[in-house]
Amino acid sequence: MQEYLQSNIKDIIQQFPGVGDLLEEHKIACVSCGVGTCLLQDIMEIHNLSQDQDQELMTHLSRILYPDREIEIPRIERKRKSTAWQYSPPIKKLVKEHSLIKRLLKLVPRLIDELAIHPKDAYPLVVGAIEFIRSFADRFHHAKEEDVLFKYFDGNAAIFQVMHQDHEKARSHVRALQRALQEKKDRTMGDHLEAYRDLLVEHIKKEDEVLYPWIDRNLNISQVGELFAQFAAIDREFGGIPRSQEAFIQELEKVFSK
Ligand SMILES: [Fe+2]
Ligand SMILES: [Fe+2]
């Protein structure tokens, strides 16, 4: 079993497709992950399964990897185990920022409908949404992650590559959305808004449920304090921008509540 624990998950899935299905059943999306350079052992650590889930998954895995014999299930040592996670103060800040981004994502289907029915009324709202995404979601929030948080870890690790890829894909959808707005291509605008929404819903879920809890398990107390101070400095640097962007979301919610 040890040899597989040290193997790349994509190679294992290619050799044993049943492993991919098994991970999907445990809501671990290695099959659809665009990077897939995690080792099997990393996956158990990153997803922080409970002791019972851990044992169950390992037992099923061993049956797929060694169908003709029973093997002893190895114990995987964890750095720090937490079943119910509670975010550290700096990570809480990021989760709070996600909740504002999620409020926009929730309104995207309404914005797409408005584009189809009353495009002229929808254009200023799309302009506002692009401004929100660029200034709050990207410059303020994603930059906090990329320029500060991720730098505490090995940027080549698969989990960070996935996050960077998502941020880049999000930026390219916003560029395409801006182009489509200039050319008044309503359908294309709708397509990119929808793609952005789908991407960010999944991205935020991965961060809130997998990446951030893993980060919290791997930061020591002094790093947590340092991180909090750096985030507070970024908050000061951005001044009233987050508040004005929140006001835009409130405005949008009001428009679509009618
Ligand atoms: Fe992110
Ligand atoms: Fe994020």
PDB file of C-alpha atoms and ligand atoms in Angstrom:
ATOM      1  CA  MET A   1       0.000   0.000   0.000  1.00  0.00           C
ATOM      2  CA  GLN A   2       2.877   2.376   0.842  1.00  0.00           C
ATOM      3  CA  GLU A   3       3.952   2.519  -2.833  1.00  0.00           C
ATOM      4  CA  TYR A   4       0.476   3.718  -3.844  1.00  0.00           C
ATOM      5  CA  LEU A   5       0.331   6.277  -1.025  1.00  0.00           C
ATOM      6  CA  GLN A   6       3.446   7.843  -2.552  1.00  0.00           C
ATOM      7  CA  SER A   7       2.053   7.737  -6.117  1.00  0.00           C
ATOM      8  CA  ASN A   8       0.447  10.464  -8.174  1.00  0.00           C
ATOM      9  CA  ILE A   9      -3.338  10.207  -7.946  1.00  0.00           C
ATOM     10  CA  LYS A  10      -3.943  10.710 -11.682  1.00  0.00           C
ATOM     11  CA  ASP A  11      -1.631   7.751 -12.450  1.00  0.00           C
ATOM     12  CA  ILE A  12      -3.491   5.585  -9.950  1.00  0.00           C
ATOM     13  CA  ILE A  13      -6.881   6.563 -11.413  1.00  0.00           C
ATOM     14  CA  GLN A  14      -5.640   5.841 -14.919  1.00  0.00           C
ATOM     15  CA  GLN A  15      -4.529   2.391 -13.848  1.00  0.00           C
ATOM     16  CA  PHE A  16      -7.558   1.744 -11.585  1.00  0.00           C
ATOM     17  CA  PRO A  17     -10.588   3.802 -12.765  1.00  0.00           C
ATOM     18  CA  GLY A  18     -12.571   2.468  -9.779  1.00  0.00           C
ATOM     19  CA  VAL A  19     -10.392   4.620  -7.514  1.00  0.00           C
ATOM     20  CA  GLY A  20     -11.736   7.756  -9.240  1.00  0.00           C
ATOM     21  CA  ASP A  21     -15.339   6.621  -8.640  1.00  0.00           C
ATOM     22  CA  LEU A  22     -14.557   5.830  -5.021  1.00  0.00           C
ATOM     23  CA  LEU A  23     -13.061   9.297  -4.433  1.00  0.00           C
ATOM     24  CA  GLU A  24     -16.085  10.912  -6.120  1.00  0.00           C
ATOM     25  CA  GLU A  25     -18.331   8.996  -3.685  1.00  0.00           C
ATOM     26  CA  HIS A  26     -16.369  10.667  -0.875  1.00  0.00           C
ATOM     27  CA  LYS A  27     -16.825  14.048  -2.607  1.00  0.00           C
ATOM     28  CA  ILE A  28     -13.117  14.219  -3.511  1.00  0.00           C
ATOM     29  CA  ALA A  29     -13.029  15.507  -7.083  1.00  0.00           C
ATOM     30  CA  CYS A  30      -9.641  14.228  -8.295  1.00  0.00           C
ATOM     31  CA  VAL A  31     -11.134  12.942 -11.564  1.00  0.00           C
ATOM     32  CA  SER A  32     -12.245  16.398 -12.693  1.00  0.00           C
ATOM     33  CA  CYS A  33      -9.260  18.254 -11.187  1.00  0.00           C
ATOM     34  CA  GLY A  34      -7.196  19.942 -13.897  1.00  0.00           C
ATOM     35  CA  VAL A  35      -3.874  19.531 -12.091  1.00  0.00           C
ATOM     36  CA  GLY A  36      -3.877  16.187 -10.340  1.00  0.00           C
ATOM     37  CA  THR A  37      -0.292  16.062  -9.145  1.00  0.00           C
ATOM     38  CA  CYS A  38      -1.306  15.228  -5.555  1.00  0.00           C
ATOM     39  CA  LEU A  39      -0.015  12.019  -4.066  1.00  0.00           C
ATOM     40  CA  LEU A  40      -2.644   9.669  -2.667  1.00  0.00           C
ATOM     41  CA  GLN A  41      -1.283  10.362   0.817  1.00  0.00           C
ATOM     42  CA  ASP A  42      -1.688  14.163   0.325  1.00  0.00           C
ATOM     43  CA  ILE A  43      -5.327  13.681  -0.558  1.00  0.00           C
ATOM     44  CA  MET A  44      -6.067  11.995   2.751  1.00  0.00           C
ATOM     45  CA  GLU A  45      -4.260  14.836   4.564  1.00  0.00           C
ATOM     46  CA  ILE A  46      -5.764  17.710   2.558  1.00  0.00           C
ATOM     47  CA  HIS A  47      -9.349  16.510   2.826  1.00  0.00           C
ATOM     48  CA  ASN A  48      -9.048  15.869   6.554  1.00  0.00           C
ATOM     49  CA  LEU A  49     -11.366  12.880   6.639  1.00  0.00           C
ATOM     50  CA  SER A  50     -12.545  11.622  10.011  1.00  0.00           C
ATOM     51  CA  GLN A  51     -10.885   8.509  11.430  1.00  0.00           C
ATOM     52  CA  ASP A  52     -13.876   6.358  10.372  1.00  0.00           C
ATOM     53  CA  GLN A  53     -14.027   7.844   6.858  1.00  0.00           C
ATOM     54  CA  ASP A  54     -10.284   7.360   6.598  1.00  0.00           C
ATOM     55  CA  GLN A  55     -10.497   3.685   7.493  1.00  0.00           C
ATOM     56  CA  GLU A  56     -13.499   3.105   5.232  1.00  0.00           C
ATOM     57  CA  LEU A  57     -11.835   4.778   2.264  1.00  0.00           C
ATOM     58  CA  MET A  58      -8.572   2.900   2.804  1.00  0.00           C
ATOM     59  CA  THR A  59     -10.381  -0.430   3.090  1.00  0.00           C
ATOM     60  CA  HIS A  60     -12.243   0.149  -0.206  1.00  0.00           C
ATOM     61  CA  LEU A  61      -9.070   1.394  -1.853  1.00  0.00           C
ATOM     62  CA  SER A  62      -7.131  -1.685  -0.826  1.00  0.00           C
ATOM     63  CA  ARG A  63      -9.835  -3.927  -2.379  1.00  0.00           C
ATOM     64  CA  ILE A  64      -9.461  -2.085  -5.698  1.00  0.00           C
ATOM     65  CA  LEU A  65      -5.668  -1.943  -5.651  1.00  0.00           C
ATOM     66  CA  TYR A  66      -5.192  -5.526  -4.378  1.00  0.00           C
ATOM     67  CA  PRO A  67      -8.268  -7.473  -5.550  1.00  0.00           C
ATOM     68  CA  ASP A  68      -6.695 -10.891  -4.959  1.00  0.00           C
ATOM     69  CA  ARG A  69      -5.423 -10.490  -1.386  1.00  0.00           C
ATOM     70  CA  GLU A  70      -6.117  -8.865   1.920  1.00  0.00           C
ATOM     71  CA  ILE A  71      -3.607  -6.299   3.028  1.00  0.00           C
ATOM     72  CA  GLU A  72      -2.976  -4.481   6.244  1.00  0.00           C
ATOM     73  CA  ILE A  73      -4.359  -0.930   6.203  1.00  0.00           C
ATOM     74  CA  PRO A  74      -1.619   1.564   7.103  1.00  0.00           C
ATOM     75  CA  ARG A  75      -2.276   4.435   9.486  1.00  0.00           C
ATOM     76  CA  ILE A  76      -1.699   7.828   7.937  1.00  0.00           C
ATOM     77  CA  GLU A  77      -0.228  10.246  10.429  1.00  0.00           C
ATOM     78  CA  ARG A  78      -1.703  13.733  10.323  1.00  0.00           C
ATOM     79  CA  LYS A  79       0.019  16.964  11.323  1.00  0.00           C
ATOM     80  CA  ARG A  80      -2.945  18.237  13.283  1.00  0.00           C
ATOM     81  CA  LYS A  81      -6.351  16.667  13.308  1.00  0.00           C
ATOM     82  CA  SER A  82      -9.563  18.605  13.527  1.00  0.00           C
ATOM     83  CA  THR A  83     -12.973  17.197  12.776  1.00  0.00           C
ATOM     84  CA  ALA A  84     -15.163  20.281  13.168  1.00  0.00           C
ATOM     85  CA  TRP A  85     -13.104  23.162  11.848  1.00  0.00           C
ATOM     86  CA  GLN A  86     -13.091  26.622  13.225  1.00  0.00           C
ATOM     87  CA  TYR A  87     -11.288  29.184  11.129  1.00  0.00           C
ATOM     88  CA  SER A  88      -8.455  31.293  12.519  1.00  0.00           C
ATOM     89  CA  PRO A  89      -9.116  35.085  12.593  1.00  0.00           C
ATOM     90  CA  PRO A  90      -7.318  35.908   9.280  1.00  0.00           C
ATOM     91  CA  ILE A  91      -9.002  33.002   7.467  1.00  0.00           C
ATOM     92  CA  LYS A  92     -12.362  34.147   8.889  1.00  0.00           C
ATOM     93  CA  LYS A  93     -11.789  37.459   7.101  1.00  0.00           C
ATOM     94  CA  LEU A  94     -11.437  35.633   3.770  1.00  0.00           C
ATOM     95  CA  VAL A  95     -14.524  33.503   4.412  1.00  0.00           C
ATOM     96  CA  LYS A  96     -16.465  36.702   5.152  1.00  0.00           C
ATOM     97  CA  GLU A  97     -15.272  38.167   1.852  1.00  0.00           C
ATOM     98  CA  HIS A  98     -16.494  35.016   0.109  1.00  0.00           C
ATOM     99  CA  SER A  99     -19.951  35.591   1.509  1.00  0.00           C
ATOM    100  CA  LEU A 100     -20.145  38.960  -0.295  1.00  0.00           C
ATOM    101  CA  ILE A 101     -18.903  37.376  -3.541  1.00  0.00           C
ATOM    102  CA  LYS A 102     -21.534  34.621  -3.113  1.00  0.00           C
ATOM    103  CA  ARG A 103     -24.245  37.299  -2.891  1.00  0.00           C
ATOM    104  CA  LEU A 104     -23.240  38.452  -6.384  1.00  0.00           C
ATOM    105  CA  LEU A 105     -23.076  34.872  -7.687  1.00  0.00           C
ATOM    106  CA  LYS A 106     -26.616  34.285  -6.443  1.00  0.00           C
ATOM    107  CA  LEU A 107     -27.855  37.229  -8.523  1.00  0.00           C
ATOM    108  CA  VAL A 108     -26.074  36.223 -11.735  1.00  0.00           C
ATOM    109  CA  PRO A 109     -29.009  34.141 -13.125  1.00  0.00           C
ATOM    110  CA  ARG A 110     -31.272  37.194 -12.659  1.00  0.00           C
ATOM    111  CA  LEU A 111     -28.736  39.383 -14.429  1.00  0.00           C
ATOM    112  CA  ILE A 112     -28.573  36.935 -17.348  1.00  0.00           C
ATOM    113  CA  ASP A 113     -32.395  36.952 -17.608  1.00  0.00           C
ATOM    114  CA  GLU A 114     -32.384  40.750 -17.559  1.00  0.00           C
ATOM    115  CA  LEU A 115     -29.818  40.776 -20.368  1.00  0.00           C
ATOM    116  CA  ALA A 116     -32.132  38.612 -22.454  1.00  0.00           C
ATOM    117  CA  ILE A 117     -35.286  40.615 -21.726  1.00  0.00           C
ATOM    118  CA  HIS A 118     -34.182  44.232 -21.153  1.00  0.00           C
ATOM    119  CA  PRO A 119     -30.569  44.445 -22.380  1.00  0.00           C
ATOM    120  CA  LYS A 120     -30.364  48.237 -22.123  1.00  0.00           C
ATOM    121  CA  ASP A 121     -31.398  48.140 -18.451  1.00  0.00           C
ATOM    122  CA  ALA A 122     -28.960  45.308 -17.818  1.00  0.00           C
ATOM    123  CA  TYR A 123     -25.837  46.997 -19.272  1.00  0.00           C
ATOM    124  CA  PRO A 124     -25.182  49.363 -16.333  1.00  0.00           C
ATOM    125  CA  LEU A 125     -25.652  46.434 -13.948  1.00  0.00           C
ATOM    126  CA  VAL A 126     -23.092  44.396 -15.900  1.00  0.00           C
ATOM    127  CA  VAL A 127     -20.704  47.376 -15.707  1.00  0.00           C
ATOM    128  CA  GLY A 128     -21.215  47.403 -11.928  1.00  0.00           C
ATOM    129  CA  ALA A 129     -20.733  43.625 -11.693  1.00  0.00           C
ATOM    130  CA  ILE A 130     -17.453  43.833 -13.632  1.00  0.00           C
ATOM    131  CA  GLU A 131     -16.282  46.631 -11.349  1.00  0.00           C
ATOM    132  CA  PHE A 132     -17.230  44.562  -8.265  1.00  0.00           C
ATOM    133  CA  ILE A 133     -15.431  41.474  -9.564  1.00  0.00           C
ATOM    134  CA  ARG A 134     -12.309  43.403 -10.531  1.00  0.00           C
ATOM    135  CA  SER A 135     -11.956  45.588  -7.498  1.00  0.00           C
ATOM    136  CA  PHE A 136     -13.364  43.402  -4.716  1.00  0.00           C
ATOM    137  CA  ALA A 137     -13.215  39.746  -5.808  1.00  0.00           C
ATOM    138  CA  ASP A 138      -9.980  40.018  -7.754  1.00  0.00           C
ATOM    139  CA  ARG A 139      -7.777  42.903  -6.602  1.00  0.00           C
ATOM    140  CA  PHE A 140      -8.849  42.875  -2.974  1.00  0.00           C
ATOM    141  CA  HIS A 141      -9.634  39.212  -2.258  1.00  0.00           C
ATOM    142  CA  HIS A 142      -7.731  37.080  -4.793  1.00  0.00           C
ATOM    143  CA  ALA A 143      -4.683  39.314  -4.426  1.00  0.00           C
ATOM    144  CA  LYS A 144      -4.786  38.764  -0.650  1.00  0.00           C
ATOM    145  CA  GLU A 145      -4.685  35.044  -1.323  1.00  0.00           C
ATOM    146  CA  GLU A 146      -2.035  35.112  -4.056  1.00  0.00           C
ATOM    147  CA  ASP A 147       0.270  37.837  -2.710  1.00  0.00           C
ATOM    148  CA  VAL A 148       0.119  36.917   0.956  1.00  0.00           C
ATOM    149  CA  LEU A 149      -1.582  33.686   2.020  1.00  0.00           C
ATOM    150  CA  PHE A 150      -0.339  31.261  -0.648  1.00  0.00           C
ATOM    151  CA  LYS A 151       3.233  32.516  -0.185  1.00  0.00           C
ATOM    152  CA  TYR A 152       3.376  30.731   3.172  1.00  0.00           C
ATOM    153  CA  PHE A 153       3.337  27.429   1.291  1.00  0.00           C
ATOM    154  CA  ASP A 154       4.977  25.668  -1.635  1.00  0.00           C
ATOM    155  CA  GLY A 155       3.322  27.294  -4.645  1.00  0.00           C
ATOM    156  CA  ASN A 156       4.092  24.226  -6.761  1.00  0.00           C
ATOM    157  CA  ALA A 157       1.836  22.024  -4.630  1.00  0.00           C
ATOM    158  CA  ALA A 158      -1.170  20.819  -6.637  1.00  0.00           C
ATOM    159  CA  ILE A 159      -3.728  22.428  -4.354  1.00  0.00           C
ATOM    160  CA  PHE A 160      -2.253  25.909  -4.965  1.00  0.00           C
ATOM    161  CA  GLN A 161      -1.890  25.324  -8.695  1.00  0.00           C
ATOM    162  CA  VAL A 162      -5.616  24.515  -8.836  1.00  0.00           C
ATOM    163  CA  MET A 163      -6.432  27.760  -7.014  1.00  0.00           C
ATOM    164  CA  HIS A 164      -4.176  29.831  -9.301  1.00  0.00           C
ATOM    165  CA  GLN A 165      -5.715  28.202 -12.369  1.00  0.00           C
ATOM    166  CA  ASP A 166      -9.206  29.047 -11.111  1.00  0.00           C
ATOM    167  CA  HIS A 167      -8.210  32.690 -10.505  1.00  0.00           C
ATOM    168  CA  GLU A 168      -6.738  32.934 -14.018  1.00  0.00           C
ATOM    169  CA  LYS A 169      -9.816  31.347 -15.606  1.00  0.00           C
ATOM    170  CA  ALA A 170     -12.022  33.783 -13.670  1.00  0.00           C
ATOM    171  CA  ARG A 171      -9.944  36.727 -14.936  1.00  0.00           C
ATOM    172  CA  SER A 172     -10.216  35.530 -18.522  1.00  0.00           C
ATOM    173  CA  HIS A 173     -14.038  35.248 -18.240  1.00  0.00           C
ATOM    174  CA  VAL A 174     -14.172  38.814 -16.947  1.00  0.00           C
ATOM    175  CA  ARG A 175     -11.991  40.066 -19.827  1.00  0.00           C
ATOM    176  CA  ALA A 176     -14.274  38.260 -22.295  1.00  0.00           C
ATOM    177  CA  LEU A 177     -17.341  39.677 -20.547  1.00  0.00           C
ATOM    178  CA  GLN A 178     -15.945  43.199 -20.863  1.00  0.00           C
ATOM    179  CA  ARG A 179     -15.253  42.681 -24.595  1.00  0.00           C
ATOM    180  CA  ALA A 180     -18.762  41.298 -25.168  1.00  0.00           C
ATOM    181  CA  LEU A 181     -20.230  44.299 -23.333  1.00  0.00           C
ATOM    182  CA  GLN A 182     -18.333  46.723 -25.583  1.00  0.00           C
ATOM    183  CA  GLU A 183     -19.587  44.846 -28.649  1.00  0.00           C
ATOM    184  CA  LYS A 184     -23.114  44.507 -27.162  1.00  0.00           C
ATOM    185  CA  LYS A 185     -23.067  40.719 -27.641  1.00  0.00           C
ATOM    186  CA  ASP A 186     -25.722  39.871 -25.073  1.00  0.00           C
ATOM    187  CA  ARG A 187     -25.591  36.076 -25.440  1.00  0.00           C
ATOM    188  CA  THR A 188     -21.807  36.007 -25.092  1.00  0.00           C
ATOM    189  CA  MET A 189     -22.099  38.195 -21.995  1.00  0.00           C
ATOM    190  CA  GLY A 190     -24.608  35.745 -20.513  1.00  0.00           C
ATOM    191  CA  ASP A 191     -22.328  32.787 -21.312  1.00  0.00           C
ATOM    192  CA  HIS A 192     -19.327  34.324 -19.567  1.00  0.00           C
ATOM    193  CA  LEU A 193     -21.376  35.444 -16.586  1.00  0.00           C
ATOM    194  CA  GLU A 194     -22.691  31.916 -16.207  1.00  0.00           C
ATOM    195  CA  ALA A 195     -19.239  30.352 -16.619  1.00  0.00           C
ATOM    196  CA  TYR A 196     -17.793  32.785 -14.066  1.00  0.00           C
ATOM    197  CA  ARG A 197     -20.556  31.946 -11.621  1.00  0.00           C
ATOM    198  CA  ASP A 198     -20.120  28.166 -12.003  1.00  0.00           C
ATOM    199  CA  LEU A 199     -16.359  28.473 -11.594  1.00  0.00           C
ATOM    200  CA  LEU A 200     -16.507  30.704  -8.512  1.00  0.00           C
ATOM    201  CA  VAL A 201     -19.211  28.668  -6.748  1.00  0.00           C
ATOM    202  CA  GLU A 202     -16.944  25.611  -6.927  1.00  0.00           C
ATOM    203  CA  HIS A 203     -13.781  27.607  -6.201  1.00  0.00           C
ATOM    204  CA  ILE A 204     -15.191  29.155  -3.018  1.00  0.00           C
ATOM    205  CA  LYS A 205     -16.491  25.773  -1.866  1.00  0.00           C
ATOM    206  CA  LYS A 206     -13.011  24.249  -2.368  1.00  0.00           C
ATOM    207  CA  GLU A 207     -11.410  27.085  -0.398  1.00  0.00           C
ATOM    208  CA  ASP A 208     -13.933  27.156   2.445  1.00  0.00           C
ATOM    209  CA  GLU A 209     -14.156  23.406   2.893  1.00  0.00           C
ATOM    210  CA  VAL A 210     -10.765  22.052   1.846  1.00  0.00           C
ATOM    211  CA  LEU A 211      -7.999  24.618   1.363  1.00  0.00           C
ATOM    212  CA  TYR A 212      -8.636  26.998   4.258  1.00  0.00           C
ATOM    213  CA  PRO A 213      -9.104  24.269   6.902  1.00  0.00           C
ATOM    214  CA  TRP A 214      -5.903  22.629   5.595  1.00  0.00           C
ATOM    215  CA  ILE A 215      -4.060  25.973   5.753  1.00  0.00           C
ATOM    216  CA  ASP A 216      -5.246  26.517   9.312  1.00  0.00           C
ATOM    217  CA  ARG A 217      -3.950  23.090  10.295  1.00  0.00           C
ATOM    218  CA  ASN A 218      -0.545  23.962   8.849  1.00  0.00           C
ATOM    219  CA  LEU A 219       0.042  27.497  10.156  1.00  0.00           C
ATOM    220  CA  ASN A 220       1.599  28.035  13.561  1.00  0.00           C
ATOM    221  CA  ILE A 221       0.350  30.653  16.027  1.00  0.00           C
ATOM    222  CA  SER A 222       2.929  33.294  15.095  1.00  0.00           C
ATOM    223  CA  GLN A 223       2.189  32.866  11.361  1.00  0.00           C
ATOM    224  CA  VAL A 224      -1.538  33.308  12.093  1.00  0.00           C
ATOM    225  CA  GLY A 225      -0.781  36.592  13.905  1.00  0.00           C
ATOM    226  CA  GLU A 226       1.518  37.772  11.106  1.00  0.00           C
ATOM    227  CA  LEU A 227      -1.115  36.923   8.502  1.00  0.00           C
ATOM    228  CA  PHE A 228      -3.775  38.833  10.401  1.00  0.00           C
ATOM    229  CA  ALA A 229      -1.536  41.921  10.526  1.00  0.00           C
ATOM    230  CA  GLN A 230      -0.810  41.694   6.780  1.00  0.00           C
ATOM    231  CA  PHE A 231      -4.503  41.356   5.938  1.00  0.00           C
ATOM    232  CA  ALA A 232      -5.307  44.326   8.182  1.00  0.00           C
ATOM    233  CA  ALA A 233      -2.696  46.383   6.269  1.00  0.00           C
ATOM    234  CA  ILE A 234      -4.344  45.442   2.954  1.00  0.00           C
ATOM    235  CA  ASP A 235      -7.755  46.389   4.397  1.00  0.00           C
ATOM    236  CA  ARG A 236      -6.335  49.821   5.290  1.00  0.00           C
ATOM    237  CA  GLU A 237      -4.717  50.205   1.866  1.00  0.00           C
ATOM    238  CA  PHE A 238      -8.049  49.567   0.106  1.00  0.00           C
ATOM    239  CA  GLY A 239      -9.865  52.066   2.352  1.00  0.00           C
ATOM    240  CA  GLY A 240     -13.545  52.450   1.485  1.00  0.00           C
ATOM    241  CA  ILE A 241     -13.527  50.194  -1.619  1.00  0.00           C
ATOM    242  CA  PRO A 242     -14.894  47.040   0.084  1.00  0.00           C
ATOM    243  CA  ARG A 243     -17.701  49.062   1.698  1.00  0.00           C
ATOM    244  CA  SER A 244     -18.673  50.759  -1.566  1.00  0.00           C
ATOM    245  CA  GLN A 245     -18.679  47.395  -3.317  1.00  0.00           C
ATOM    246  CA  GLU A 246     -20.941  45.977  -0.624  1.00  0.00           C
ATOM    247  CA  ALA A 247     -23.261  48.918  -1.269  1.00  0.00           C
ATOM    248  CA  PHE A 248     -23.335  47.926  -4.962  1.00  0.00           C
ATOM    249  CA  ILE A 249     -24.392  44.367  -4.032  1.00  0.00           C
ATOM    250  CA  GLN A 250     -27.141  45.739  -1.767  1.00  0.00           C
ATOM    251  CA  GLU A 251     -28.314  47.917  -4.643  1.00  0.00           C
ATOM    252  CA  LEU A 252     -28.357  44.944  -7.023  1.00  0.00           C
ATOM    253  CA  GLU A 253     -30.303  42.868  -4.500  1.00  0.00           C
ATOM    254  CA  LYS A 254     -32.833  45.686  -4.270  1.00  0.00           C
ATOM    255  CA  VAL A 255     -33.195  45.860  -8.078  1.00  0.00           C
ATOM    256  CA  PHE A 256     -33.834  42.131  -8.314  1.00  0.00           C
ATOM    257  CA  SER A 257     -36.112  41.909  -5.302  1.00  0.00           C
ATOM    258  CA  LYS A 258     -38.856  43.711  -7.213  1.00  0.00           C
TER     259      LYS A 258
HETATM  260 FE    FE B   1      -9.308  31.963  -4.438  1.00  0.00          FE
HETATM  261 FE    FE B   2     -11.090  33.031  -2.013  1.00  0.00          FE
END
